[in-house]
mmCIF file of C-alpha atoms in Angstrom:
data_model
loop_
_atom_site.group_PDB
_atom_site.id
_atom_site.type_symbol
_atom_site.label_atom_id
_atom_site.label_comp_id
_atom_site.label_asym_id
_atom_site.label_seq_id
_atom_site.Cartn_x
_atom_site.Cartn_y
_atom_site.Cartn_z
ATOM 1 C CA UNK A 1 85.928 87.844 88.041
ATOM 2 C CA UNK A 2 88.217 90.203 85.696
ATOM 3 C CA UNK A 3 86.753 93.028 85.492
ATOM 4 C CA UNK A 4 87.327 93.131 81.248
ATOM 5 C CA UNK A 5 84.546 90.200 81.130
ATOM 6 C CA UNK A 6 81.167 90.765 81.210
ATOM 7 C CA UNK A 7 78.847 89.242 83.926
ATOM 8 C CA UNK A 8 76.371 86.703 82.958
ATOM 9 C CA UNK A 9 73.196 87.744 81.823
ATOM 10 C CA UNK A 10 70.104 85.554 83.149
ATOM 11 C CA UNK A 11 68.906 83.003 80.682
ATOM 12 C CA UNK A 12 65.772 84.215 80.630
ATOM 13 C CA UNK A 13 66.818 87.206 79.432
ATOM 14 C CA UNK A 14 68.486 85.535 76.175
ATOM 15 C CA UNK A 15 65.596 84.188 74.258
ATOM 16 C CA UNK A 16 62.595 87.328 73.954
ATOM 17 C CA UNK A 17 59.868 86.332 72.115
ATOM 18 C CA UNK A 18 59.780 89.165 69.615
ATOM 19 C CA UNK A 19 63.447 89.178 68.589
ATOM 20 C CA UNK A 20 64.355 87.176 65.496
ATOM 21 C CA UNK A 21 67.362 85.121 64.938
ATOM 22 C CA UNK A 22 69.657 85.773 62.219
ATOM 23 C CA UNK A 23 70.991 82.560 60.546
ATOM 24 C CA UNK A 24 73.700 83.295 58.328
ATOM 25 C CA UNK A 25 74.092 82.134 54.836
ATOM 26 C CA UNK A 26 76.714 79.659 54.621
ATOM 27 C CA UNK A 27 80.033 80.859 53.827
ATOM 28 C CA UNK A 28 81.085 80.530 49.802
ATOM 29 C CA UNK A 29 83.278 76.858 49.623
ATOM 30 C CA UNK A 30 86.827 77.464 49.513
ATOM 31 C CA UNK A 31 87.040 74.335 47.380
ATOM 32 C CA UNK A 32 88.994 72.737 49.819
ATOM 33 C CA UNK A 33 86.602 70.125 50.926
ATOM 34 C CA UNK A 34 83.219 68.657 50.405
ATOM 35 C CA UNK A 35 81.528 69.501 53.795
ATOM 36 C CA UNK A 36 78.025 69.500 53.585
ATOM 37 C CA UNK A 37 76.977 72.555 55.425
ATOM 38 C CA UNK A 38 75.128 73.421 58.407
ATOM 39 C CA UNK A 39 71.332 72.735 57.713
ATOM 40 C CA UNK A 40 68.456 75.130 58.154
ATOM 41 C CA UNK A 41 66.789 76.768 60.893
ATOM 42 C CA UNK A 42 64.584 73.871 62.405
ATOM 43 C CA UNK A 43 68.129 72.199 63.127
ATOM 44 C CA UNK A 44 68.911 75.769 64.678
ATOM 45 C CA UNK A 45 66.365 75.862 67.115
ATOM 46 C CA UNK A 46 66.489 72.066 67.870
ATOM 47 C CA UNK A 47 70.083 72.383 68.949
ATOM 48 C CA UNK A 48 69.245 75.489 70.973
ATOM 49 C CA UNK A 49 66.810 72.966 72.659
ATOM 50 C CA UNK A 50 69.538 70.676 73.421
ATOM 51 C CA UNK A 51 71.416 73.738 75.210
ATOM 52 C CA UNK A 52 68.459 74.675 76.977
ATOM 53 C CA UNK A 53 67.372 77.626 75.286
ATOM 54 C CA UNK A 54 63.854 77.980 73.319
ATOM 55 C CA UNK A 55 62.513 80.767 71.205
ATOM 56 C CA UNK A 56 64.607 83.376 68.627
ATOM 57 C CA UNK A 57 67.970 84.741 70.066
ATOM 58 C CA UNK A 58 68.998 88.029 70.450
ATOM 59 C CA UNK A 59 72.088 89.444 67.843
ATOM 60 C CA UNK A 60 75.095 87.583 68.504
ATOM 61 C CA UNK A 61 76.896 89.592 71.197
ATOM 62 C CA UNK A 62 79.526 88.429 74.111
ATOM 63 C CA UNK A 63 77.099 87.789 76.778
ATOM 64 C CA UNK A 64 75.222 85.477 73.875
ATOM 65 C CA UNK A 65 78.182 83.807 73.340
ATOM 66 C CA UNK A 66 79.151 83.006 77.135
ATOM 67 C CA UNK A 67 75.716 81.846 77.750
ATOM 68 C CA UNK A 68 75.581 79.204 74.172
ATOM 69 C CA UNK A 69 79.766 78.237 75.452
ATOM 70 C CA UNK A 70 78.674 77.758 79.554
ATOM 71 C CA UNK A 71 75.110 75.842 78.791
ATOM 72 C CA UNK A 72 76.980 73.670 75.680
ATOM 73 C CA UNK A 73 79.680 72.718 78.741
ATOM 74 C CA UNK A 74 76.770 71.463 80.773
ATOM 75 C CA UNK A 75 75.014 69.822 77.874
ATOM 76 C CA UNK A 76 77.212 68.054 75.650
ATOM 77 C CA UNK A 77 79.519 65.469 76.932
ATOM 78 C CA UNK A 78 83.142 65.434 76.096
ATOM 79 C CA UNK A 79 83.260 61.472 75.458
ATOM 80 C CA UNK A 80 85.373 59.249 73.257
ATOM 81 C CA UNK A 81 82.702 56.045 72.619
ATOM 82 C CA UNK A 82 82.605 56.462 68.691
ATOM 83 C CA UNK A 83 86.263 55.514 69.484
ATOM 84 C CA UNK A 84 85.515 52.261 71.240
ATOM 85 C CA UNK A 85 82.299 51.545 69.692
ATOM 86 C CA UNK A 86 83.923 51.712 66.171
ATOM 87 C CA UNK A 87 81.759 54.341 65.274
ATOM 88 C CA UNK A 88 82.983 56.547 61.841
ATOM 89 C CA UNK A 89 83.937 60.226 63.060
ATOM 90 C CA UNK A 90 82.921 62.641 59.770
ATOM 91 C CA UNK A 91 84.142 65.765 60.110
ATOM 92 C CA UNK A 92 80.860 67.351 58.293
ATOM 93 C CA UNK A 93 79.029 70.178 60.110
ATOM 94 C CA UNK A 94 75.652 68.042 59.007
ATOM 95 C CA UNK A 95 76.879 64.922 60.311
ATOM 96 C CA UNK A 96 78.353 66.540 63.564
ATOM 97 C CA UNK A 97 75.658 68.630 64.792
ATOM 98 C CA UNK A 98 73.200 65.474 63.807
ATOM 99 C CA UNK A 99 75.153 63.303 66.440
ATOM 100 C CA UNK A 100 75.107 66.081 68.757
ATOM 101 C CA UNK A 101 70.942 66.891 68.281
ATOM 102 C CA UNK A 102 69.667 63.762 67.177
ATOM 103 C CA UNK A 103 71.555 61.363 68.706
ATOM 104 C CA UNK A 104 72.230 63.145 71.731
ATOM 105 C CA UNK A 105 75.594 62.217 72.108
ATOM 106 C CA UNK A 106 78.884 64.294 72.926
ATOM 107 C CA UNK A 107 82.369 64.086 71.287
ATOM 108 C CA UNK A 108 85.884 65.063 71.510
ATOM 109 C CA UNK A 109 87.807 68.344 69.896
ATOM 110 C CA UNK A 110 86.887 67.965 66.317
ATOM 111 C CA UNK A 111 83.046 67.139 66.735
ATOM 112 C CA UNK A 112 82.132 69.367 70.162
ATOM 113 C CA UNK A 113 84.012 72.634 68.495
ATOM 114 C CA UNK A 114 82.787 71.629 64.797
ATOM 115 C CA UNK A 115 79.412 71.444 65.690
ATOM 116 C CA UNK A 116 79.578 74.786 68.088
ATOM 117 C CA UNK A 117 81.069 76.636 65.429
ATOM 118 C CA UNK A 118 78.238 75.789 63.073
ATOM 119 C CA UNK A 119 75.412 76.777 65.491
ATOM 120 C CA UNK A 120 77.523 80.009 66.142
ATOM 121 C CA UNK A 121 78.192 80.919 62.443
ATOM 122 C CA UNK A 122 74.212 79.996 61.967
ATOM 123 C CA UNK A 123 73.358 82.250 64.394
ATOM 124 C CA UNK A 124 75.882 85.363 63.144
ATOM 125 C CA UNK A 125 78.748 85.195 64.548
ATOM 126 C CA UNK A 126 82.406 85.285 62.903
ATOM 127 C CA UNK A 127 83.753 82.064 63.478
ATOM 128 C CA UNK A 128 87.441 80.813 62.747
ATOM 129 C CA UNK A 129 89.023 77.632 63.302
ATOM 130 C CA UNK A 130 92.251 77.209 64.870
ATOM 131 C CA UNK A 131 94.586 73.944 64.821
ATOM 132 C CA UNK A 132 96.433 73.400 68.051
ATOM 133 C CA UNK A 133 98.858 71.072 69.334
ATOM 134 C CA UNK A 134 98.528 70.010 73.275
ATOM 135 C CA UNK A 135 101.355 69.889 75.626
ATOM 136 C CA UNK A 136 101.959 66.234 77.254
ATOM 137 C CA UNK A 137 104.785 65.138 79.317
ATOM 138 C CA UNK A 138 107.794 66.749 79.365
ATOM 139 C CA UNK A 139 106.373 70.105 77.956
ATOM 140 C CA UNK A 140 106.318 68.732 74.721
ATOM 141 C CA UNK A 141 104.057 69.514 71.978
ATOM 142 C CA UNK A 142 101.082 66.754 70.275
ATOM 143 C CA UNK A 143 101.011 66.042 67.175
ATOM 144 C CA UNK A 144 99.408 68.382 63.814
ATOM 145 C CA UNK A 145 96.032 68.894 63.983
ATOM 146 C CA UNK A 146 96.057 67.603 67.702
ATOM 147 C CA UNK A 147 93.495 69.777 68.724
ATOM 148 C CA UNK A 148 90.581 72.606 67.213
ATOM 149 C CA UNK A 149 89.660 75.522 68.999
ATOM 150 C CA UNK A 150 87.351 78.539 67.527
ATOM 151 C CA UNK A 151 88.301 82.251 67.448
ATOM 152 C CA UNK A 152 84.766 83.954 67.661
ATOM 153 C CA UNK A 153 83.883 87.754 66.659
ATOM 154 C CA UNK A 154 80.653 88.822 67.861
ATOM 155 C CA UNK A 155 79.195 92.700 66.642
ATOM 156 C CA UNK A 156 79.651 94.484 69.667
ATOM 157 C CA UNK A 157 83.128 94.529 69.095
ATOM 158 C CA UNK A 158 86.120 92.008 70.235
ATOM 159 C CA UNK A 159 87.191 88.781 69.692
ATOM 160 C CA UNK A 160 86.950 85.231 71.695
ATOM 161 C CA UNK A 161 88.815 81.600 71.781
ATOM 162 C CA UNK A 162 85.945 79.671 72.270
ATOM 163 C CA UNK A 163 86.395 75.991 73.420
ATOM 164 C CA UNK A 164 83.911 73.351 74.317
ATOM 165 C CA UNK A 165 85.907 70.208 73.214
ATOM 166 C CA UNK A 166 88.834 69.884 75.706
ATOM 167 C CA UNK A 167 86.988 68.389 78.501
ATOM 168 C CA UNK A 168 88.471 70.523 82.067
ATOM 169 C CA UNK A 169 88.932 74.014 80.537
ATOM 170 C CA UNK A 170 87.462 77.462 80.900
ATOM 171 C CA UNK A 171 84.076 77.888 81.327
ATOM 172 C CA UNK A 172 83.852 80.953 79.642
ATOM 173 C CA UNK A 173 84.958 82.295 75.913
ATOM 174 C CA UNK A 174 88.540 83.786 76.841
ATOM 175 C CA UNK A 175 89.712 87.379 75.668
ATOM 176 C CA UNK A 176 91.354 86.859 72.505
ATOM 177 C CA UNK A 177 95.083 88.628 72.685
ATOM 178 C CA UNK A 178 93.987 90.319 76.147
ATOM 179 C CA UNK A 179 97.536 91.077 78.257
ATOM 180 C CA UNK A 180 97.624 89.906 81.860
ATOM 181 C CA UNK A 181 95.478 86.834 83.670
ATOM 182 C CA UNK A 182 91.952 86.132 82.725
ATOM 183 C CA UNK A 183 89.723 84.695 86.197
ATOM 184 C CA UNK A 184 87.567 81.845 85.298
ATOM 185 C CA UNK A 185 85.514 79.392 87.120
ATOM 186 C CA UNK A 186 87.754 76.866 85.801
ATOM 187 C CA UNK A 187 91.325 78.740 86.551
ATOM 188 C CA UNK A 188 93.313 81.400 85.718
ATOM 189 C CA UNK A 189 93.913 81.829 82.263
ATOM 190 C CA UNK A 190 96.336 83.746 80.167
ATOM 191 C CA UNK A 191 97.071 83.669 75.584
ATOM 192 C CA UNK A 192 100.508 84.488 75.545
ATOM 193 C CA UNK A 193 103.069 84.754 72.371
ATOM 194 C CA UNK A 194 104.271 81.082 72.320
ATOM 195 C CA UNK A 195 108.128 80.721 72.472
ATOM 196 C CA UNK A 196 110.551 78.312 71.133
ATOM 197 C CA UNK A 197 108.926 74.722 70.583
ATOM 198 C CA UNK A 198 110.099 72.527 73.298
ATOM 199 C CA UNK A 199 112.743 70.173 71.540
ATOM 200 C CA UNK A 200 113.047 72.549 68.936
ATOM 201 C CA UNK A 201 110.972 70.121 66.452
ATOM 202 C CA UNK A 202 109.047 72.803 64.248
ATOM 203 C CA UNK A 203 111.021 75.548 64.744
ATOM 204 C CA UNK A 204 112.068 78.403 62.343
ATOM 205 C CA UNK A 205 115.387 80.413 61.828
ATOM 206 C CA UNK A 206 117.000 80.668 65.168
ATOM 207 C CA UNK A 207 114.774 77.631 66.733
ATOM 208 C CA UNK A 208 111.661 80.429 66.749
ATOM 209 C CA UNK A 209 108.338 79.072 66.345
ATOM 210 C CA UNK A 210 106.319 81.207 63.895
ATOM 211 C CA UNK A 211 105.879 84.812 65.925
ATOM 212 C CA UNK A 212 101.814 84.519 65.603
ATOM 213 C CA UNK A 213 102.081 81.237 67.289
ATOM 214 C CA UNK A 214 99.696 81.972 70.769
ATOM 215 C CA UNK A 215 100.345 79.694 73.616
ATOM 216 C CA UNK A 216 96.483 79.052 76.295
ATOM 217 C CA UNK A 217 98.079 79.283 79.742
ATOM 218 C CA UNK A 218 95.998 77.442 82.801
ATOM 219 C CA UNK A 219 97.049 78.448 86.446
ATOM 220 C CA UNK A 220 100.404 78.843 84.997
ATOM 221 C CA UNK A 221 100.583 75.597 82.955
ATOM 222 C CA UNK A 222 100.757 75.947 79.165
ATOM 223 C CA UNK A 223 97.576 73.433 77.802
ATOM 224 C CA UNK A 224 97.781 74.175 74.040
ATOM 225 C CA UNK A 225 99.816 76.262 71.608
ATOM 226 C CA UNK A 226 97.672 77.815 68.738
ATOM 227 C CA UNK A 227 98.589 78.144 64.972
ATOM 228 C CA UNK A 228 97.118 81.050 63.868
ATOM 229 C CA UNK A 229 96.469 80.060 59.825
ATOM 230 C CA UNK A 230 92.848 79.194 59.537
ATOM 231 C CA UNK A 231 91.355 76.126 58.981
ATOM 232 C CA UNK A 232 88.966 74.336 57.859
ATOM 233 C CA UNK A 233 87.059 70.982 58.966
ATOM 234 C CA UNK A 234 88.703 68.833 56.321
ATOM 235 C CA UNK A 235 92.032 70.019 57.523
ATOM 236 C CA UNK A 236 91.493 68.248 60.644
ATOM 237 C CA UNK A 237 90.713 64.387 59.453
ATOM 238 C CA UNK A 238 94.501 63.151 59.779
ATOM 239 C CA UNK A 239 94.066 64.681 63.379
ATOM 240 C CA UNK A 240 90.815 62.743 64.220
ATOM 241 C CA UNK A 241 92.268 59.559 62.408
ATOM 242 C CA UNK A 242 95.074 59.475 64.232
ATOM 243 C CA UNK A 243 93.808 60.119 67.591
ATOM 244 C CA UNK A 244 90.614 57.482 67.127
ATOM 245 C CA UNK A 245 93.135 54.864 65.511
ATOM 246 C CA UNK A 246 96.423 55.086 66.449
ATOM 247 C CA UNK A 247 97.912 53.151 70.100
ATOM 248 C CA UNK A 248 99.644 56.355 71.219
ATOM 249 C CA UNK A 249 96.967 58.219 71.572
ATOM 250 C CA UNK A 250 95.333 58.273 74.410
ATOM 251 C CA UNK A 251 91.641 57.852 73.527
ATOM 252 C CA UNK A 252 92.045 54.432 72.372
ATOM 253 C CA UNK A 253 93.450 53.490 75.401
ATOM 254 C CA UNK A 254 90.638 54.544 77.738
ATOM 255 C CA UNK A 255 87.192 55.407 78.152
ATOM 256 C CA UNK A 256 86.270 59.121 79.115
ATOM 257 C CA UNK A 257 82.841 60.575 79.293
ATOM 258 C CA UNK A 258 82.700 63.937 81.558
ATOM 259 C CA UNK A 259 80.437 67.086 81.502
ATOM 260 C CA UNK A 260 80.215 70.416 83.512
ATOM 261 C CA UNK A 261 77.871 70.244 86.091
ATOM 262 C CA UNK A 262 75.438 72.860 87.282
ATOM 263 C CA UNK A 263 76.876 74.111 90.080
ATOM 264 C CA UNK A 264 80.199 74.434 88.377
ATOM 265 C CA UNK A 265 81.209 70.988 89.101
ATOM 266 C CA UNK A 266 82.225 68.199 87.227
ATOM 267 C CA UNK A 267 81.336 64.613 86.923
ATOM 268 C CA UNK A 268 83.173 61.666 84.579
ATOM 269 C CA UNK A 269 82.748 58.310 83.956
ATOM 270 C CA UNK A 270 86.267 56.631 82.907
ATOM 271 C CA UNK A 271 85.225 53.092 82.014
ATOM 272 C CA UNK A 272 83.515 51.943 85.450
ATOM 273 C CA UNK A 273 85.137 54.575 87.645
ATOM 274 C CA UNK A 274 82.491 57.175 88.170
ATOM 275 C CA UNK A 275 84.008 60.506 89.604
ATOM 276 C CA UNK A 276 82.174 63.942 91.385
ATOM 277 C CA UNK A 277 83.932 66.828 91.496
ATOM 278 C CA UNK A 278 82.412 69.889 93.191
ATOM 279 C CA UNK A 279 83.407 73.526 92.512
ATOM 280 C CA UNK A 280 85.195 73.610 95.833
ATOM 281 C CA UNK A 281 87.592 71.104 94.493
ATOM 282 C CA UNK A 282 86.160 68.501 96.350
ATOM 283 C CA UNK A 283 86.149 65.068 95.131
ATOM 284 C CA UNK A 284 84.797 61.427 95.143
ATOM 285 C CA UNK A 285 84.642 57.974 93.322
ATOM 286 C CA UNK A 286 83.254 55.003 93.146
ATOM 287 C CA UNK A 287 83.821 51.667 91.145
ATOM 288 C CA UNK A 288 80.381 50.622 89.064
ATOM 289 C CA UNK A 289 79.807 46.912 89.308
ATOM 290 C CA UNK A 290 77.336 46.101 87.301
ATOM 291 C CA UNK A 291 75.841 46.631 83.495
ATOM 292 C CA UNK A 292 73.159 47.991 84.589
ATOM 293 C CA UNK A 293 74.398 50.489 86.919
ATOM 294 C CA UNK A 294 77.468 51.732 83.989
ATOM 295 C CA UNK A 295 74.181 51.717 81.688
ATOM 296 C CA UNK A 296 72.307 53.594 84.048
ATOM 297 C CA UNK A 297 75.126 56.907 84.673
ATOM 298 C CA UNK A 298 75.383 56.911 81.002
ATOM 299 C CA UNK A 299 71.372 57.873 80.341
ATOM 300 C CA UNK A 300 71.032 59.564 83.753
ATOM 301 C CA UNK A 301 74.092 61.489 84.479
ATOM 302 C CA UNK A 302 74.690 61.932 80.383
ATOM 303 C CA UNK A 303 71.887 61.544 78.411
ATOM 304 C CA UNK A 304 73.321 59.039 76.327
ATOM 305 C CA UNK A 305 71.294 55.900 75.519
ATOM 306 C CA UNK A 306 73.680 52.666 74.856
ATOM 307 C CA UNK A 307 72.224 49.573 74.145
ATOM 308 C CA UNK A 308 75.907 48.058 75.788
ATOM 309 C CA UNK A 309 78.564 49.016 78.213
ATOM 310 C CA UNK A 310 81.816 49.813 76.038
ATOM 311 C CA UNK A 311 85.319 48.240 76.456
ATOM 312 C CA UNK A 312 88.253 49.670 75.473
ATOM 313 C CA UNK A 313 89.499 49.462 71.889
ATOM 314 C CA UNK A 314 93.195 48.954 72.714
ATOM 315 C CA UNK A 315 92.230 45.985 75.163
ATOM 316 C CA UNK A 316 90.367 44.659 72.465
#
């Protein structure tokens, strides 16, 4: 473990009886959208129960925030079945955190970080949203909007990219701006300056990117380069739209439903293929046959009630 990250504090120790939790007013509109904002402090403390955790937090510190980033990981499925199902994705904090407490589902990008970054901002800390565009094939760079991340400030000082939407990624906050390698359970992480845009699409003067451009580095792989303007949700919908619509992108052409495991695992379910992957690395998969048995990892492995087995949109 780096020694500049904190350990992790028992969970136990997180939720004292006699501390209260500060929910934050809701930030002033900026009158560039209509989101209806996060609700009040039952909805709090029933998506705490989602996570795990029960009773009044603790102010909203680092080890808070690792503990609220590592149990939503283990909690909340990254999945794409609004996708296939035909669902509408709103990018509301009401509506996101409601599919995420209520109806116990997961999400990708825009829903698992929306809804985070309400429950953090409810519960005090400084949350920013970032756009980001992935890296595919060839090094080169997604589309606008392609992906939302949150930079989190807690009060004892520093800040965090928090990310709980991008399926395989770290399972801790990473230090924001931090020089050298960053050791995580799920790699080795770096934020570097980002360079010149591969292709040199989006470039500035001289075929620069913008100098406050921050590339997320993963055992020496570059996974997503951050624009540093914040957002909000509504800046986001021609991201979601395109990526729950459009036959390029890669979540109408498959199925995905995956979650962090206990033991710092993973396990996925990509259409019928159901895959285990242990912390070790090791690895193994079987084909699901029947209804019933697709059905059945879905509610056990998941949580997710479905009244049907999806089918690919794109195949459709």
């Amino acid at each position: 473990m780096n020694p500049a990250q904190p350990k992790d504090e028992p969970a136990r120790n997180l939720v004292p009886q006699d501390a209260a939790r500060p929910v934050a007013a809701p930030p002033p509109d900026d009158g560039r959208h209509q989101d209806v904002r996060f609700p009040d402090a039952r909805s709090v403390e029933a998506y705490l129960h989602r996570l795990g955790l029960e009773g009044p937090l603790p102010p909203p510190t680092v080890g808070i925030l690792r503990e609220l980033h590592l149990r939503h990981l283990r909690a909340v499925p990254f999945e794409n079945l609004s996708v296939h199902f035909g669902e509408e994705i709103v990018l509301e904090e009401r509506r996101l955190v409601a599919k995420v407490v209520e109806a116990r589902r997961g999400g990708f990008c825009y829903e698992l970080n929306g809804a985070f970054g309400a429950l953090l901002t409810a519960l005090g800390f400084e949350v920013t949203l970032l756009a980001a565009r992935v890296y595919g094939e060839e090094g080169r760079l997604g589309v606008p909007y392609d992906h939302l991340a949150l930079l989190v400030r807690t009060v004892d000082g520093g800040q965090w990219l928090a990310d709980v939407g991008f399926g395989a990624h770290s399972h801790h906050p990473l230090r924001w701006r931090q020089d050298g390698e960053q050791a995580d359970p799920g790699g080795t992480f770096r934020i570097v300056e980002a360079g010149p845009e591969p292709g040199g699409a989006g470039a500035g003067a001289g075929g620069v990117t913008q100098p406050r451009d921050m590339d997320v580095v993963r055992d020496g792989t570059r996974v997503y380069r951050l624009e540093m303007r914040p957002r909000v949700l509504a800046d986001f919908v021609a991201g979601a739209w395109w990526h729950s619509t459009s036959p390029e992108s890669h979540f109408t052409r498959s199925l995905i439903c995956s979650r962090l495991t206990e033991d710092g695992g993973r396990i996925t379910l990509s259409g019928r293929r159901f895959k285990t992957t242990s912390a070790d690395g090791t690895s193994g998969e079987r084909e699901l046959e029947a209804d019933v048995e697709v059905l059945g990892v879905y509610r056990e492995r998941f949580g997710i009630e479905l009244e049907r087995v999806p089918t690919v949109l794109a195949r459709r």
